[in-house]
Amino acid sequence: TLRYANASVLSQDTSGFWILWNYKSGAILASGESASTDMAGPTLAIQVPGGFQFRSSADGHVLSTIPSPGGYQGGGAAQTWSWQLASDGSYVSVETPLGLYGYNPSGQLLFSRTGYYFNQFYANPIIFAAPGQVQIANGPGGPNAIETVSVPGGVSVVSHPYQGPFQAWFAD
């Protein structure tokens, strides 16, 4: 995986080792191991055991660490099902079997919506963390509707039904 933001590059190999680089000097700003990382704008998000860590994409310093919300307790650690860093780096959306949660890089809870975002009724929800809103296809809003959850606040609006199956969000 490669991500570029401002003057920094995040690389992560298939074994989970990640490095935050200064693009101009080639200096390593931070590194570690994680199953999942992402970087956008000023924020580097790293899934760590039992939660998430936010770092500055400019210099790699830790901004906050949050526990994994609403996940199952198994083996002594909360498990998260899915997460996305907003495309502008302003928040992370965390989806668990018990709900949808949003946190800003300082670790503040922006919203929480209880409900089943991953279960037999809503097979394979497709979630996009857009600036200011989380968009969910094939989720609690129904199989042929888009649920939009505001960030911050967590107010939900469901679109009118559409025809055909939802495939994917466009990166742009």
PDB file of C-alpha atoms in Angstrom:
ATOM      1  CA  THR A   1       0.000   0.000   0.000  1.00  0.00           C
ATOM      2  CA  LEU A   2       1.197   3.508  -0.816  1.00  0.00           C
ATOM      3  CA  ARG A   3      -0.417   6.765   0.268  1.00  0.00           C
ATOM      4  CA  TYR A   4       0.799  10.304  -0.347  1.00  0.00           C
ATOM      5  CA  ALA A   5      -0.247  13.397   1.631  1.00  0.00           C
ATOM      6  CA  ASN A   6       1.496  16.761   1.588  1.00  0.00           C
ATOM      7  CA  ALA A   7       5.232  15.932   1.792  1.00  0.00           C
ATOM      8  CA  SER A   8       4.799  12.469   3.348  1.00  0.00           C
ATOM      9  CA  VAL A   9       4.493   8.964   1.946  1.00  0.00           C
ATOM     10  CA  LEU A  10       3.067   5.983   3.815  1.00  0.00           C
ATOM     11  CA  SER A  11       4.154   2.546   2.634  1.00  0.00           C
ATOM     12  CA  GLN A  12       2.972  -0.771   4.029  1.00  0.00           C
ATOM     13  CA  ASP A  13       4.098  -4.194   2.870  1.00  0.00           C
ATOM     14  CA  THR A  14       2.112  -7.430   2.796  1.00  0.00           C
ATOM     15  CA  SER A  15       3.532  -8.535   6.164  1.00  0.00           C
ATOM     16  CA  GLY A  16       2.041  -5.448   7.869  1.00  0.00           C
ATOM     17  CA  PHE A  17       5.233  -3.406   8.316  1.00  0.00           C
ATOM     18  CA  TRP A  18       4.568   0.289   7.659  1.00  0.00           C
ATOM     19  CA  ILE A  19       6.844   3.311   7.253  1.00  0.00           C
ATOM     20  CA  LEU A  20       6.010   7.023   7.146  1.00  0.00           C
ATOM     21  CA  TRP A  21       8.579   8.785   4.971  1.00  0.00           C
ATOM     22  CA  ASN A  22       9.439  12.397   4.296  1.00  0.00           C
ATOM     23  CA  TYR A  23       9.124  12.534   0.511  1.00  0.00           C
ATOM     24  CA  LYS A  24      11.754  15.235  -0.053  1.00  0.00           C
ATOM     25  CA  SER A  25      14.526  14.021   2.263  1.00  0.00           C
ATOM     26  CA  GLY A  26      13.757  10.288   2.283  1.00  0.00           C
ATOM     27  CA  ALA A  27      13.927  10.305   6.096  1.00  0.00           C
ATOM     28  CA  ILE A  28      11.869   7.789   8.053  1.00  0.00           C
ATOM     29  CA  LEU A  29       9.478   9.710  10.319  1.00  0.00           C
ATOM     30  CA  ALA A  30       7.790   6.728  12.021  1.00  0.00           C
ATOM     31  CA  SER A  31       7.359   2.995  11.498  1.00  0.00           C
ATOM     32  CA  GLY A  32       5.697  -0.049  12.997  1.00  0.00           C
ATOM     33  CA  GLU A  33       3.544  -3.094  12.312  1.00  0.00           C
ATOM     34  CA  SER A  34      -0.213  -3.181  11.855  1.00  0.00           C
ATOM     35  CA  ALA A  35      -2.832  -5.185  10.020  1.00  0.00           C
ATOM     36  CA  SER A  36      -4.217  -1.972   8.563  1.00  0.00           C
ATOM     37  CA  THR A  37      -3.153   1.655   8.042  1.00  0.00           C
ATOM     38  CA  ASP A  38      -4.365   4.612   6.002  1.00  0.00           C
ATOM     39  CA  MET A  39      -3.328   8.217   5.464  1.00  0.00           C
ATOM     40  CA  ALA A  40      -5.234  11.250   4.178  1.00  0.00           C
ATOM     41  CA  GLY A  41      -4.531  14.944   4.579  1.00  0.00           C
ATOM     42  CA  PRO A  42      -2.949  15.651   7.969  1.00  0.00           C
ATOM     43  CA  THR A  43      -3.793  12.248   9.474  1.00  0.00           C
ATOM     44  CA  LEU A  44      -2.222   8.794   9.620  1.00  0.00           C
ATOM     45  CA  ALA A  45      -4.573   6.163  11.116  1.00  0.00           C
ATOM     46  CA  ILE A  46      -3.227   2.844  12.360  1.00  0.00           C
ATOM     47  CA  GLN A  47      -5.196  -0.119  13.647  1.00  0.00           C
ATOM     48  CA  VAL A  48      -3.436  -1.251  16.831  1.00  0.00           C
ATOM     49  CA  PRO A  49      -4.319  -4.176  19.131  1.00  0.00           C
ATOM     50  CA  GLY A  50      -7.598  -3.232  20.811  1.00  0.00           C
ATOM     51  CA  GLY A  51      -8.116   0.066  18.965  1.00  0.00           C
ATOM     52  CA  PHE A  52      -6.687   2.797  16.769  1.00  0.00           C
ATOM     53  CA  GLN A  53      -3.842   5.263  16.868  1.00  0.00           C
ATOM     54  CA  PHE A  54      -3.871   8.617  15.105  1.00  0.00           C
ATOM     55  CA  ARG A  55      -0.595  10.230  14.078  1.00  0.00           C
ATOM     56  CA  SER A  56       0.385  13.389  12.277  1.00  0.00           C
ATOM     57  CA  SER A  57       1.169  12.658   8.635  1.00  0.00           C
ATOM     58  CA  ALA A  58       3.649  15.580   8.683  1.00  0.00           C
ATOM     59  CA  ASP A  59       6.048  14.244  11.331  1.00  0.00           C
ATOM     60  CA  GLY A  60       4.591  10.970  12.697  1.00  0.00           C
ATOM     61  CA  HIS A  61       3.938  12.127  16.282  1.00  0.00           C
ATOM     62  CA  VAL A  62       1.031  10.438  18.097  1.00  0.00           C
ATOM     63  CA  LEU A  63      -2.144  12.529  18.248  1.00  0.00           C
ATOM     64  CA  SER A  64      -4.328  10.052  20.165  1.00  0.00           C
ATOM     65  CA  THR A  65      -5.127   6.405  20.790  1.00  0.00           C
ATOM     66  CA  ILE A  66      -8.696   5.144  21.136  1.00  0.00           C
ATOM     67  CA  PRO A  67     -10.098   1.764  22.149  1.00  0.00           C
ATOM     68  CA  SER A  68     -12.036  -0.200  19.557  1.00  0.00           C
ATOM     69  CA  PRO A  69     -15.689   0.725  20.156  1.00  0.00           C
ATOM     70  CA  GLY A  70     -18.660  -1.599  20.309  1.00  0.00           C
ATOM     71  CA  GLY A  71     -16.732  -4.667  19.228  1.00  0.00           C
ATOM     72  CA  TYR A  72     -17.009  -8.182  20.491  1.00  0.00           C
ATOM     73  CA  GLN A  73     -14.969  -9.206  23.504  1.00  0.00           C
ATOM     74  CA  GLY A  74     -13.008 -12.233  22.479  1.00  0.00           C
ATOM     75  CA  GLY A  75      -9.661 -13.376  23.766  1.00  0.00           C
ATOM     76  CA  GLY A  76      -9.482 -10.287  25.976  1.00  0.00           C
ATOM     77  CA  ALA A  77      -9.412  -7.788  23.105  1.00  0.00           C
ATOM     78  CA  ALA A  78     -12.173  -5.910  21.334  1.00  0.00           C
ATOM     79  CA  GLN A  79     -12.417  -6.776  17.669  1.00  0.00           C
ATOM     80  CA  THR A  80     -13.369  -4.266  15.013  1.00  0.00           C
ATOM     81  CA  TRP A  81     -14.951  -5.420  11.802  1.00  0.00           C
ATOM     82  CA  SER A  82     -14.203  -2.538   9.447  1.00  0.00           C
ATOM     83  CA  TRP A  83     -12.958   1.049   9.450  1.00  0.00           C
ATOM     84  CA  GLN A  84     -12.151   3.872   7.044  1.00  0.00           C
ATOM     85  CA  LEU A  85     -10.253   7.104   7.370  1.00  0.00           C
ATOM     86  CA  ALA A  86     -12.234   9.973   5.834  1.00  0.00           C
ATOM     87  CA  SER A  87     -10.881  10.976   2.454  1.00  0.00           C
ATOM     88  CA  ASP A  88      -9.800  14.342   3.955  1.00  0.00           C
ATOM     89  CA  GLY A  89      -8.343  12.793   7.146  1.00  0.00           C
ATOM     90  CA  SER A  90     -10.845  14.566   9.414  1.00  0.00           C
ATOM     91  CA  TYR A  91     -12.250  11.460  11.145  1.00  0.00           C
ATOM     92  CA  VAL A  92     -12.278   7.676  11.173  1.00  0.00           C
ATOM     93  CA  SER A  93     -15.489   5.674  10.724  1.00  0.00           C
ATOM     94  CA  VAL A  94     -15.526   2.403  12.686  1.00  0.00           C
ATOM     95  CA  GLU A  95     -18.152  -0.235  11.910  1.00  0.00           C
ATOM     96  CA  THR A  96     -18.809  -3.120  14.302  1.00  0.00           C
ATOM     97  CA  PRO A  97     -21.659  -5.606  14.664  1.00  0.00           C
ATOM     98  CA  LEU A  98     -23.099  -3.330  17.346  1.00  0.00           C
ATOM     99  CA  GLY A  99     -22.907   0.037  15.612  1.00  0.00           C
ATOM    100  CA  LEU A 100     -21.225   2.777  13.636  1.00  0.00           C
ATOM    101  CA  TYR A 101     -18.848   5.203  15.372  1.00  0.00           C
ATOM    102  CA  GLY A 102     -16.882   8.273  14.299  1.00  0.00           C
ATOM    103  CA  TYR A 103     -13.771   9.723  15.984  1.00  0.00           C
ATOM    104  CA  ASN A 104     -11.674  12.753  15.119  1.00  0.00           C
ATOM    105  CA  PRO A 105      -7.843  12.569  15.221  1.00  0.00           C
ATOM    106  CA  SER A 106      -7.764  13.982  18.759  1.00  0.00           C
ATOM    107  CA  GLY A 107      -9.728  10.889  19.869  1.00  0.00           C
ATOM    108  CA  GLN A 108     -13.054  12.653  20.462  1.00  0.00           C
ATOM    109  CA  LEU A 109     -16.209  10.632  19.730  1.00  0.00           C
ATOM    110  CA  LEU A 110     -18.100  12.569  17.039  1.00  0.00           C
ATOM    111  CA  PHE A 111     -21.111  10.257  16.772  1.00  0.00           C
ATOM    112  CA  SER A 112     -22.326   6.759  17.487  1.00  0.00           C
ATOM    113  CA  ARG A 113     -25.241   4.900  15.940  1.00  0.00           C
ATOM    114  CA  THR A 114     -26.194   1.625  17.485  1.00  0.00           C
ATOM    115  CA  GLY A 115     -27.458  -1.087  15.200  1.00  0.00           C
ATOM    116  CA  TYR A 116     -26.309  -4.013  13.184  1.00  0.00           C
ATOM    117  CA  TYR A 117     -24.077  -2.824  10.382  1.00  0.00           C
ATOM    118  CA  PHE A 118     -22.779  -6.326   9.686  1.00  0.00           C
ATOM    119  CA  ASN A 119     -25.319  -9.146   9.980  1.00  0.00           C
ATOM    120  CA  GLN A 120     -27.430 -11.507   7.916  1.00  0.00           C
ATOM    121  CA  PHE A 121     -29.970  -8.782   7.094  1.00  0.00           C
ATOM    122  CA  TYR A 122     -27.462  -6.425   5.509  1.00  0.00           C
ATOM    123  CA  ALA A 123     -24.984  -8.502   3.588  1.00  0.00           C
ATOM    124  CA  ASN A 124     -21.782  -6.664   2.736  1.00  0.00           C
ATOM    125  CA  PRO A 125     -22.515  -3.012   3.471  1.00  0.00           C
ATOM    126  CA  ILE A 126     -20.334  -0.769   1.331  1.00  0.00           C
ATOM    127  CA  ILE A 127     -19.178   2.229   3.342  1.00  0.00           C
ATOM    128  CA  PHE A 128     -17.421   5.425   2.253  1.00  0.00           C
ATOM    129  CA  ALA A 129     -16.091   7.961   4.770  1.00  0.00           C
ATOM    130  CA  ALA A 130     -16.560  11.220   2.859  1.00  0.00           C
ATOM    131  CA  PRO A 131     -15.760  14.679   4.261  1.00  0.00           C
ATOM    132  CA  GLY A 132     -18.615  15.532   6.645  1.00  0.00           C
ATOM    133  CA  GLN A 133     -20.610  12.331   6.087  1.00  0.00           C
ATOM    134  CA  VAL A 134     -20.479   8.550   6.099  1.00  0.00           C
ATOM    135  CA  GLN A 135     -22.292   6.968   3.153  1.00  0.00           C
ATOM    136  CA  ILE A 136     -23.568   3.401   3.488  1.00  0.00           C
ATOM    137  CA  ALA A 137     -24.938   1.248   0.676  1.00  0.00           C
ATOM    138  CA  ASN A 138     -26.500  -2.164   1.395  1.00  0.00           C
ATOM    139  CA  GLY A 139     -26.726  -1.270   5.098  1.00  0.00           C
ATOM    140  CA  PRO A 140     -29.491  -0.559   7.596  1.00  0.00           C
ATOM    141  CA  GLY A 141     -31.115   1.841   5.116  1.00  0.00           C
ATOM    142  CA  GLY A 142     -32.016  -1.146   2.942  1.00  0.00           C
ATOM    143  CA  PRO A 143     -30.560  -3.147   0.074  1.00  0.00           C
ATOM    144  CA  ASN A 144     -31.401  -0.496  -2.568  1.00  0.00           C
ATOM    145  CA  ALA A 145     -30.846   2.751  -0.680  1.00  0.00           C
ATOM    146  CA  ILE A 146     -27.988   4.922   0.547  1.00  0.00           C
ATOM    147  CA  GLU A 147     -27.897   5.889   4.210  1.00  0.00           C
ATOM    148  CA  THR A 148     -25.982   9.120   4.844  1.00  0.00           C
ATOM    149  CA  VAL A 149     -24.813   9.786   8.410  1.00  0.00           C
ATOM    150  CA  SER A 150     -23.655  13.338   9.213  1.00  0.00           C
ATOM    151  CA  VAL A 151     -20.269  13.963  10.837  1.00  0.00           C
ATOM    152  CA  PRO A 152     -20.298  15.244  13.507  1.00  0.00           C
ATOM    153  CA  GLY A 153     -23.705  14.560  14.981  1.00  0.00           C
ATOM    154  CA  GLY A 154     -24.660  11.199  13.522  1.00  0.00           C
ATOM    155  CA  VAL A 155     -27.972  12.275  11.983  1.00  0.00           C
ATOM    156  CA  SER A 156     -29.109   9.662   9.465  1.00  0.00           C
ATOM    157  CA  VAL A 157     -30.948  10.251   6.188  1.00  0.00           C
ATOM    158  CA  VAL A 158     -31.945   7.440   3.827  1.00  0.00           C
ATOM    159  CA  SER A 159     -32.208   7.991   0.062  1.00  0.00           C
ATOM    160  CA  HIS A 160     -35.087   6.962  -2.151  1.00  0.00           C
ATOM    161  CA  PRO A 161     -34.714   3.382  -3.434  1.00  0.00           C
ATOM    162  CA  TYR A 162     -32.640   2.882  -6.575  1.00  0.00           C
ATOM    163  CA  GLN A 163     -32.721   0.108  -9.178  1.00  0.00           C
ATOM    164  CA  GLY A 164     -30.071  -2.586  -9.439  1.00  0.00           C
ATOM    165  CA  PRO A 165     -27.298  -3.732  -7.140  1.00  0.00           C
ATOM    166  CA  PHE A 166     -24.778  -1.313  -5.637  1.00  0.00           C
ATOM    167  CA  GLN A 167     -21.212  -2.212  -6.682  1.00  0.00           C
ATOM    168  CA  ALA A 168     -18.715   0.336  -5.329  1.00  0.00           C
ATOM    169  CA  TRP A 169     -17.979   3.954  -4.447  1.00  0.00           C
ATOM    170  CA  PHE A 170     -15.773   5.945  -6.803  1.00  0.00           C
ATOM    171  CA  ALA A 171     -12.531   7.146  -5.208  1.00  0.00           C
ATOM    172  CA  ASP A 172     -13.186  10.715  -6.394  1.00  0.00           C
TER     173      ASP A 172
END
